[in-house]
Amino acid sequence: MQYRAKHAIYSPVVPDLPSNTGASNGQDSSAALLGTAKRLPEFSLAEKVVLVTGAARGLGLVQAEALLEAGATVYALDRLPEPSPDFYRVQKRAAEELGTTLHYRQIDVRDVPQLNEIVQNISETQGKLDGLIAAAGIQQETSALEYTAKDANTMFEVNITGVFMTAQAAAKEMIRHGRGGSIAMIASMSGSVANRGLICPGEQPSPYNASKAGVIQLARNLASEWGQHGIRVNTISPGYIVTAMVEALFTQHPERKRDWPTQNMLGKLSLPQEYRGAAVFLISDASSFMTGADLKIDGGHSAW
């Protein structure tokens, strides 16, 4: 059964240029689009509804706040029963300063029936669904010789299947509303290179790296399949990010805090806020002709 046949088909809208653009006499019609009263309107997410998984804290929450600042209504989906204290700060700021709203829904992305129900409910409540950032994921470092099938399956179930099912649930709603949309999946630079910085005696993240490579390839194929519906699918591949989890890792492996900054071209580690712009860019019309792409933000780590 073809899903497309049952739902509205996306039809891209090409804006009409003003009649005085000069296009008829050989002048560049793009000049008519310059000097708009609102600067960079293509980055606006006003009246957009966006889901962000893994947004109870960390990178997901930071990106959710950026979407709010761009004007979006954001739903944070996470497996935690309660979000972090920072979440409530962002939620309050959204309501009092930004004029928009941040909502929270508890969900484990492995629970597909409940995931579908939540996404459909949000879509029906809002009357649309415009974007998704799939940031939910887990990490475990164990020697490849000692990794159990159970641990590997859990890794893939969350990092690949969970991302896939979340994207599928969102895409179904986007197709149903016939508005198109944008999906951004959080991958990793370690999905493109054999990351020597994560190699230490007795501990390897091979299944994690493989799962992120899977996310990159998944996005390419979903982009090719869903493009006919006006749905764009891209990935973000971050480099090393200093989060609370990474800070804890540094206490166990202090050599990583010393060595990691030397492995990229900028000689430093990134902070979560350095990925805010990428989130807004990929979800907004600023990236309207970008799909099936991997946006690497790794300080040049994977370039050498």
Short mmCIF file of N, CA and C in Angstrom, two decimals, residues 188-189 237-241 260-271 274 295-304:
data_model
loop_
_atom_site.label_atom_id
_atom_site.label_comp_id
_atom_site.label_asym_id
_atom_site.label_seq_id
_atom_site.Cartn_x
_atom_site.Cartn_y
_atom_site.Cartn_z
N SER A 188 26.65 12.15 14.27
CA SER A 188 27.92 12.41 14.95
C SER A 188 29.04 12.37 13.91
N MET A 189 30.10 13.13 14.18
CA MET A 189 31.27 13.02 13.30
C MET A 189 31.81 11.59 13.35
N SER A 237 26.06 16.47 12.31
CA SER A 237 27.12 15.64 12.90
C SER A 237 28.00 16.50 13.78
N PRO A 238 27.71 16.53 15.08
CA PRO A 238 28.52 17.34 16.00
C PRO A 238 29.88 16.72 16.24
N GLY A 239 30.81 17.57 16.64
CA GLY A 239 32.08 17.10 17.16
C GLY A 239 31.94 16.90 18.66
N TYR A 240 33.05 16.95 19.37
CA TYR A 240 33.00 16.79 20.82
C TYR A 240 32.29 17.99 21.44
N ILE A 241 31.30 17.73 22.28
CA ILE A 241 30.54 18.77 22.95
C ILE A 241 30.76 18.65 24.45
N TRP A 260 41.58 15.70 23.26
CA TRP A 260 40.50 15.96 22.31
C TRP A 260 40.61 17.31 21.59
N PRO A 261 40.91 18.40 22.29
CA PRO A 261 41.00 19.69 21.58
C PRO A 261 42.10 19.71 20.51
N THR A 262 43.11 18.87 20.66
CA THR A 262 44.22 18.86 19.69
C THR A 262 43.86 18.12 18.40
N GLN A 263 42.71 17.46 18.38
CA GLN A 263 42.37 16.61 17.25
C GLN A 263 41.49 17.29 16.21
N ASN A 264 41.18 18.56 16.42
CA ASN A 264 40.46 19.29 15.38
C ASN A 264 41.24 20.55 15.00
N MET A 265 40.81 21.22 13.96
CA MET A 265 41.55 22.34 13.40
C MET A 265 41.46 23.61 14.22
N LEU A 266 40.48 23.69 15.10
CA LEU A 266 40.32 24.89 15.92
C LEU A 266 40.97 24.76 17.29
N GLY A 267 41.39 23.55 17.64
CA GLY A 267 42.11 23.34 18.89
C GLY A 267 41.28 23.57 20.13
N LYS A 268 39.98 23.29 20.07
CA LYS A 268 39.12 23.46 21.24
C LYS A 268 37.94 22.51 21.15
N LEU A 269 37.19 22.41 22.24
CA LEU A 269 35.97 21.63 22.26
C LEU A 269 34.77 22.55 22.07
N SER A 270 33.68 21.99 21.59
CA SER A 270 32.50 22.82 21.34
C SER A 270 31.59 22.86 22.56
N LEU A 271 30.70 23.84 22.56
CA LEU A 271 29.68 23.99 23.59
C LEU A 271 28.31 23.78 22.95
N GLU A 274 26.73 26.23 20.45
CA GLU A 274 27.29 26.39 19.11
C GLU A 274 26.52 25.59 18.05
N LEU A 295 25.31 17.89 7.89
CA LEU A 295 25.93 19.15 8.29
C LEU A 295 26.94 18.87 9.39
N LYS A 296 28.22 18.86 9.05
CA LYS A 296 29.27 18.58 10.03
C LYS A 296 29.64 19.85 10.77
N ILE A 297 29.60 19.78 12.09
CA ILE A 297 30.00 20.90 12.95
C ILE A 297 30.98 20.33 13.96
N ASP A 298 32.21 20.14 13.52
CA ASP A 298 33.18 19.40 14.33
C ASP A 298 34.54 20.06 14.43
N GLY A 299 34.60 21.36 14.13
CA GLY A 299 35.87 22.06 14.20
C GLY A 299 36.89 21.56 13.18
N GLY A 300 36.41 20.88 12.16
CA GLY A 300 37.31 20.35 11.14
C GLY A 300 37.89 18.99 11.48
N HIS A 301 37.39 18.37 12.56
CA HIS A 301 37.95 17.09 13.02
C HIS A 301 37.96 16.04 11.91
N SER A 302 36.84 15.90 11.21
CA SER A 302 36.74 14.83 10.22
C SER A 302 37.30 15.22 8.86
N ALA A 303 37.85 16.44 8.76
CA ALA A 303 38.41 16.89 7.48
C ALA A 303 39.86 16.48 7.30
N TRP A 304 40.49 15.97 8.38
CA TRP A 304 41.87 15.50 8.21
C TRP A 304 42.06 14.14 8.87
#
